[in-house]
PDB file of C-alpha atoms in Angstrom:
ATOM      1  CA  MET G 349      -0.213  -0.343  -0.122  1.00  0.00           C
ATOM      2  CA  ASP G 350       1.084   3.359  -1.015  1.00  0.00           C
ATOM      3  CA  GLY G 351       1.627   6.635   0.636  1.00  0.00           C
ATOM      4  CA  GLY G 352      -2.291   7.609  -1.168  1.00  0.00           C
ATOM      5  CA  ASP G 353      -3.512   4.818  -0.852  1.00  0.00           C
ATOM      6  CA  ARG G 354      -3.436   5.057   3.054  1.00  0.00           C
ATOM      7  CA  ASN G 355      -4.086   8.139   3.181  1.00  0.00           C
ATOM      8  CA  GLN G 356      -6.735   7.173   1.518  1.00  0.00           C
ATOM      9  CA  ALA G 357      -7.875   5.008   3.874  1.00  0.00           C
ATOM     10  CA  LYS G 358      -7.746   6.908   6.706  1.00  0.00           C
ATOM     11  CA  SER G 359     -10.166   9.247   5.326  1.00  0.00           C
ATOM     12  CA  LEU G 360     -12.265   7.437   4.180  1.00  0.00           C
ATOM     13  CA  GLN G 361     -11.970   5.717   8.129  1.00  0.00           C
ATOM     14  CA  GLN G 362     -11.961   9.281  10.007  1.00  0.00           C
ATOM     15  CA  ALA G 363     -15.412   9.167   7.284  1.00  0.00           C
ATOM     16  CA  ILE G 364     -17.147   6.499   8.418  1.00  0.00           C
ATOM     17  CA  ALA G 365     -16.306   7.489  11.818  1.00  0.00           C
ATOM     18  CA  GLY G 366     -18.561  10.983  11.346  1.00  0.00           C
ATOM     19  CA  ILE G 367     -20.722   9.578   9.680  1.00  0.00           C
ATOM     20  CA  LYS G 368     -21.255   7.094  12.940  1.00  0.00           C
ATOM     21  CA  GLN G 369     -21.130  10.016  15.802  1.00  0.00           C
ATOM     22  CA  LEU G 370     -23.866  12.094  13.056  1.00  0.00           C
ATOM     23  CA  GLU G 371     -26.334   9.161  14.470  1.00  0.00           C
ATOM     24  CA  GLY G 372     -29.391  10.920  15.793  1.00  0.00           C
ATOM     25  CA  ARG G 373     -28.614  14.203  14.386  1.00  0.00           C
ATOM     26  CA  LEU G 374     -29.404  12.893  10.960  1.00  0.00           C
ATOM     27  CA  ASP G 375     -31.536  11.326   9.008  1.00  0.00           C
ATOM     28  CA  PHE G 376     -30.053   9.768   6.145  1.00  0.00           C
ATOM     29  CA  ILE G 377     -26.994   9.720   3.617  1.00  0.00           C
ATOM     30  CA  ARG G 378     -26.818   9.320   0.042  1.00  0.00           C
ATOM     31  CA  LEU G 379     -23.935   6.668  -1.967  1.00  0.00           C
ATOM     32  CA  SER G 380     -22.919   6.006  -4.604  1.00  0.00           C
ATOM     33  CA  VAL G 381     -23.439   2.490  -5.477  1.00  0.00           C
ATOM     34  CA  ILE G 382     -19.704   0.917  -6.295  1.00  0.00           C
ATOM     35  CA  GLY G 383     -19.252  -2.884  -7.122  1.00  0.00           C
ATOM     36  CA  ASP G 384     -21.670  -5.288  -8.154  1.00  0.00           C
ATOM     37  CA  SER G 385     -22.072  -7.723  -5.625  1.00  0.00           C
ATOM     38  CA  MET G 386     -25.725  -6.683  -5.345  1.00  0.00           C
ATOM     39  CA  THR G 387     -26.848  -7.454  -8.587  1.00  0.00           C
ATOM     40  CA  PRO G 388     -29.527  -7.675  -9.570  1.00  0.00           C
ATOM     41  CA  MET G 389     -30.756  -5.606  -6.715  1.00  0.00           C
ATOM     42  CA  LEU G 390     -28.499  -2.678  -6.442  1.00  0.00           C
ATOM     43  CA  LYS G 391     -25.827  -2.005 -10.108  1.00  0.00           C
ATOM     44  CA  ASP G 392     -22.713   0.009 -10.273  1.00  0.00           C
ATOM     45  CA  ARG G 393     -24.015   4.205  -9.320  1.00  0.00           C
ATOM     46  CA  ASP G 394     -27.071   3.284  -8.919  1.00  0.00           C
ATOM     47  CA  ILE G 395     -27.896   6.026  -5.783  1.00  0.00           C
ATOM     48  CA  LEU G 396     -28.563   4.686  -1.939  1.00  0.00           C
ATOM     49  CA  ASP G 397     -30.393   6.606   0.716  1.00  0.00           C
ATOM     50  CA  VAL G 398     -29.391   5.119   3.270  1.00  0.00           C
ATOM     51  CA  SER G 399     -31.451   5.406   6.630  1.00  0.00           C
ATOM     52  CA  ILE G 400     -28.929   6.336   9.333  1.00  0.00           C
ATOM     53  CA  ASP G 401     -31.758   6.044  12.364  1.00  0.00           C
ATOM     54  CA  HIS G 402     -31.957   2.406  12.321  1.00  0.00           C
ATOM     55  CA  ARG G 403     -31.282   0.152  15.450  1.00  0.00           C
ATOM     56  CA  GLY G 404     -34.478  -2.179  16.953  1.00  0.00           C
ATOM     57  CA  LYS G 405     -35.911  -2.033  13.880  1.00  0.00           C
ATOM     58  CA  LEU G 406     -33.522  -4.792  11.798  1.00  0.00           C
ATOM     59  CA  MET G 407     -35.220  -7.271  10.047  1.00  0.00           C
ATOM     60  CA  ARG G 408     -33.966 -10.879   7.576  1.00  0.00           C
ATOM     61  CA  GLY G 409     -32.716  -9.767   4.148  1.00  0.00           C
ATOM     62  CA  ASP G 410     -32.519  -6.022   5.267  1.00  0.00           C
ATOM     63  CA  ILE G 411     -29.639  -4.026   2.478  1.00  0.00           C
ATOM     64  CA  LEU G 412     -26.949  -2.281   5.051  1.00  0.00           C
ATOM     65  CA  VAL G 413     -24.592  -0.181   5.110  1.00  0.00           C
ATOM     66  CA  ARG G 414     -21.371  -1.423   7.078  1.00  0.00           C
ATOM     67  CA  GLY G 415     -18.269  -1.699   7.780  1.00  0.00           C
ATOM     68  CA  ARG G 416     -15.058   0.159   9.946  1.00  0.00           C
ATOM     69  CA  HIS G 417     -12.655   0.351   7.141  1.00  0.00           C
ATOM     70  CA  ASP G 418     -14.612   0.260   3.863  1.00  0.00           C
ATOM     71  CA  LEU G 419     -18.670   0.675   3.213  1.00  0.00           C
ATOM     72  CA  ILE G 420     -20.129  -2.646   2.736  1.00  0.00           C
ATOM     73  CA  THR G 421     -23.878  -2.396   1.678  1.00  0.00           C
ATOM     74  CA  HIS G 422     -24.855  -6.033   1.720  1.00  0.00           C
ATOM     75  CA  ARG G 423     -28.038  -8.346   2.822  1.00  0.00           C
ATOM     76  CA  LEU G 424     -28.754  -9.065   6.030  1.00  0.00           C
ATOM     77  CA  VAL G 425     -28.963 -12.488   6.063  1.00  0.00           C
ATOM     78  CA  ALA G 426     -28.790 -13.966   9.691  1.00  0.00           C
ATOM     79  CA  VAL G 427     -28.437 -12.158  13.710  1.00  0.00           C
ATOM     80  CA  ARG G 428     -26.822 -14.122  16.538  1.00  0.00           C
ATOM     81  CA  GLN G 429     -25.937 -12.466  20.033  1.00  0.00           C
ATOM     82  CA  HIS G 430     -25.675  -8.792  19.047  1.00  0.00           C
ATOM     83  CA  HIS G 431     -23.681 -10.193  15.525  1.00  0.00           C
ATOM     84  CA  VAL G 432     -24.969  -9.654  12.020  1.00  0.00           C
ATOM     85  CA  PHE G 433     -24.504 -11.532   8.810  1.00  0.00           C
ATOM     86  CA  THR G 434     -24.583  -9.526   5.678  1.00  0.00           C
ATOM     87  CA  LYS G 435     -24.254 -11.804   2.434  1.00  0.00           C
ATOM     88  CA  GLY G 436     -23.844 -10.140  -1.010  1.00  0.00           C
ATOM     89  CA  ASP G 437     -27.023 -11.701  -3.912  1.00  0.00           C
ATOM     90  CA  ALA G 438     -24.279 -12.580  -6.236  1.00  0.00           C
ATOM     91  CA  ARG G 439     -21.176 -13.635  -3.685  1.00  0.00           C
ATOM     92  CA  TYR G 440     -20.245 -16.959  -2.941  1.00  0.00           C
ATOM     93  CA  TRP G 441     -19.897 -16.687   1.217  1.00  0.00           C
ATOM     94  CA  ILE G 442     -21.362 -15.138   3.523  1.00  0.00           C
ATOM     95  CA  ASP G 443     -19.205 -12.061   5.150  1.00  0.00           C
ATOM     96  CA  PRO G 444     -17.570 -12.348   8.541  1.00  0.00           C
ATOM     97  CA  MET G 445     -19.390 -12.426  10.832  1.00  0.00           C
ATOM     98  CA  GLN G 446     -19.639  -8.121  12.751  1.00  0.00           C
ATOM     99  CA  GLY G 447     -20.712  -6.347  15.653  1.00  0.00           C
ATOM    100  CA  GLU G 448     -24.604  -4.521  14.928  1.00  0.00           C
ATOM    101  CA  ASP G 449     -22.487  -1.170  16.214  1.00  0.00           C
ATOM    102  CA  ASP G 450     -20.624  -1.498  12.946  1.00  0.00           C
ATOM    103  CA  ILE G 451     -23.572  -1.033  11.058  1.00  0.00           C
ATOM    104  CA  ILE G 452     -24.237   2.474   9.523  1.00  0.00           C
ATOM    105  CA  GLY G 453     -27.563   1.914   8.039  1.00  0.00           C
ATOM    106  CA  LYS G 454     -30.141   0.685   6.667  1.00  0.00           C
ATOM    107  CA  VAL G 455     -30.571   0.914   2.019  1.00  0.00           C
ATOM    108  CA  ARG G 456     -34.247   3.664   1.933  1.00  0.00           C
ATOM    109  CA  ARG G 457     -34.336   4.568  -1.209  1.00  0.00           C
ATOM    110  CA  ILE G 458     -32.245   3.428  -4.740  1.00  0.00           C
ATOM    111  CA  GLU G 459     -32.486   6.313  -7.351  1.00  0.00           C
ATOM    112  CA  ARG G 460     -31.374   3.980 -11.401  1.00  0.00           C
ATOM    113  CA  ASN G 461     -31.555   6.258 -13.987  1.00  0.00           C
ATOM    114  CA  GLY G 462     -33.609   8.074 -12.596  1.00  0.00           C
ATOM    115  CA  LEU G 463     -36.293   6.039 -11.329  1.00  0.00           C
ATOM    116  CA  ILE G 464     -37.153   5.294  -7.042  1.00  0.00           C
ATOM    117  CA  VAL G 465     -37.925   2.234  -5.871  1.00  0.00           C
ATOM    118  CA  ASP G 466     -39.686   2.722  -1.951  1.00  0.00           C
ATOM    119  CA  MET G 467     -37.707   0.044   0.113  1.00  0.00           C
ATOM    120  CA  GLU G 468     -39.705   0.804   3.463  1.00  0.00           C
ATOM    121  CA  THR G 469     -43.171  -0.398   1.062  1.00  0.00           C
ATOM    122  CA  ARG G 470     -45.293  -3.184   1.968  1.00  0.00           C
ATOM    123  CA  ARG G 471     -43.991  -5.567  -1.853  1.00  0.00           C
ATOM    124  CA  TRP G 472     -40.274  -4.186  -0.916  1.00  0.00           C
ATOM    125  CA  ASN G 473     -40.449  -5.350   2.329  1.00  0.00           C
ATOM    126  CA  ALA G 474     -41.908  -8.989   1.366  1.00  0.00           C
ATOM    127  CA  VAL G 475     -38.272  -9.369  -1.829  1.00  0.00           C
ATOM    128  CA  ASN G 476     -36.502  -7.939   0.392  1.00  0.00           C
ATOM    129  CA  TYR G 477     -37.925 -10.599   2.999  1.00  0.00           C
ATOM    130  CA  LEU G 478     -38.243 -13.070   0.432  1.00  0.00           C
ATOM    131  CA  ILE G 479     -34.556 -12.608  -1.126  1.00  0.00           C
ATOM    132  CA  GLY G 480     -33.018 -12.555   2.499  1.00  0.00           C
ATOM    133  CA  LEU G 481     -34.699 -16.101   3.376  1.00  0.00           C
ATOM    134  CA  VAL G 482     -32.741 -18.038   0.240  1.00  0.00           C
ATOM    135  CA  GLY G 483     -30.199 -15.957   1.011  1.00  0.00           C
ATOM    136  CA  TRP G 484     -30.471 -17.456   5.046  1.00  0.00           C
ATOM    137  CA  LEU G 485     -31.416 -20.868   3.682  1.00  0.00           C
ATOM    138  CA  GLN G 486     -28.138 -20.753   1.456  1.00  0.00           C
ATOM    139  CA  VAL G 487     -26.418 -20.593   4.997  1.00  0.00           C
ATOM    140  CA  VAL G 488     -28.317 -22.552   6.377  1.00  0.00           C
ATOM    141  CA  LEU G 489     -27.462 -25.199   3.629  1.00  0.00           C
ATOM    142  CA  VAL G 490     -23.859 -25.593   2.906  1.00  0.00           C
ATOM    143  CA  TRP G 491     -22.495 -22.612   6.077  1.00  0.00           C
ATOM    144  CA  SER G 492     -23.134 -24.037   8.533  1.00  0.00           C
ATOM    145  CA  GLU G 493     -19.330 -24.646   9.186  1.00  0.00           C
ATOM    146  CA  GLN G 494     -17.893 -21.379   8.480  1.00  0.00           C
ATOM    147  CA  LEU G 495     -21.406 -20.235  11.144  1.00  0.00           C
ATOM    148  CA  ASN G 496     -19.169 -22.481  13.245  1.00  0.00           C
ATOM    149  CA  GLY G 497     -15.720 -21.064  12.043  1.00  0.00           C
ATOM    150  CA  GLU G 498     -14.386 -23.874  11.036  1.00  0.00           C
ATOM    151  CA  SER G 499     -13.739 -24.052   6.695  1.00  0.00           C
ATOM    152  CA  ARG G 500     -15.132 -24.563   3.582  1.00  0.00           C
ATOM    153  CA  GLN G 501     -13.728 -27.349   2.458  1.00  0.00           C
ATOM    154  CA  GLY G 502     -16.785 -30.150   3.250  1.00  0.00           C
ATOM    155  CA  ARG G 503     -19.365 -30.535   0.160  1.00  0.00           C
ATOM    156  CA  LYS G 504     -17.769 -28.007  -2.407  1.00  0.00           C
ATOM    157  CA  TRP G 505     -20.727 -29.559  -4.375  1.00  0.00           C
ATOM    158  CA  MET G 506     -23.301 -28.203  -2.139  1.00  0.00           C
ATOM    159  CA  HIS G 507     -21.856 -24.989  -2.521  1.00  0.00           C
ATOM    160  CA  ARG G 508     -21.921 -24.639  -5.504  1.00  0.00           C
ATOM    161  CA  TRP G 509     -26.020 -26.097  -5.985  1.00  0.00           C
ATOM    162  CA  SER G 510     -26.557 -23.850  -2.811  1.00  0.00           C
ATOM    163  CA  PHE G 511     -24.951 -20.725  -5.124  1.00  0.00           C
ATOM    164  CA  TRP G 512     -26.562 -21.844  -8.233  1.00  0.00           C
ATOM    165  CA  THR G 513     -30.187 -22.726  -6.254  1.00  0.00           C
ATOM    166  CA  SER G 514     -30.364 -18.704  -4.801  1.00  0.00           C
ATOM    167  CA  LYS G 515     -28.778 -16.633  -7.581  1.00  0.00           C
ATOM    168  CA  ARG G 516     -31.421 -18.119 -10.400  1.00  0.00           C
ATOM    169  CA  LEU G 517     -34.354 -17.845  -7.488  1.00  0.00           C
ATOM    170  CA  ASN G 518     -33.685 -14.023  -6.208  1.00  0.00           C
ATOM    171  CA  TRP G 519     -33.825 -14.033 -10.054  1.00  0.00           C
ATOM    172  CA  VAL G 520     -37.636 -15.083 -10.491  1.00  0.00           C
ATOM    173  CA  ILE G 521     -38.689 -13.288  -7.062  1.00  0.00           C
ATOM    174  CA  LEU G 522     -38.031 -10.066  -8.179  1.00  0.00           C
ATOM    175  CA  PHE G 523     -38.944 -10.459 -11.109  1.00  0.00           C
ATOM    176  CA  LEU G 524     -42.531 -11.926 -10.018  1.00  0.00           C
ATOM    177  CA  LEU G 525     -42.505  -9.670  -7.032  1.00  0.00           C
ATOM    178  CA  ALA G 526     -40.992  -6.437  -8.473  1.00  0.00           C
ATOM    179  CA  GLY G 527     -42.652  -5.919 -11.568  1.00  0.00           C
ATOM    180  CA  GLY G 528     -39.681  -7.759 -14.501  1.00  0.00           C
TER     181      GLY G 528
END
């Protein structure tokens, strides 16, 4: 990591700390999506309105922004003893366990090409819950080793099958419920 990268990483950490200090004084922040880990739900350059006030209001399927060193936008699949497990919809693995205090906020609106989706409607709550349930089922089926801190070497065919199936189920849920 060169000096420029270190300065950028330090600036990002300071920005994250600043955002966390604004909790209670700021309703939401706007962030741009970078990457494809949440495709098809979120795409590169989508604009997110992220609600800072989210404590006690988290449900499986919520799309969260979290992090200490980087901002990660992934879906909540499980909560265990004040730790959250998130997973990108287009990712094969679940993220390392994080504390609830690592959560910056919850995505409440998505803007893409001038169109705005309100994630707080019953329709989108149902879509997110079902996609979160698919992610949770994938965790239960094959990532129990990861949740328990064990390696992923065991049932590789099952991992691939569950990933392939979950991606297709997510597309079906979005097509049927979100109006494809």
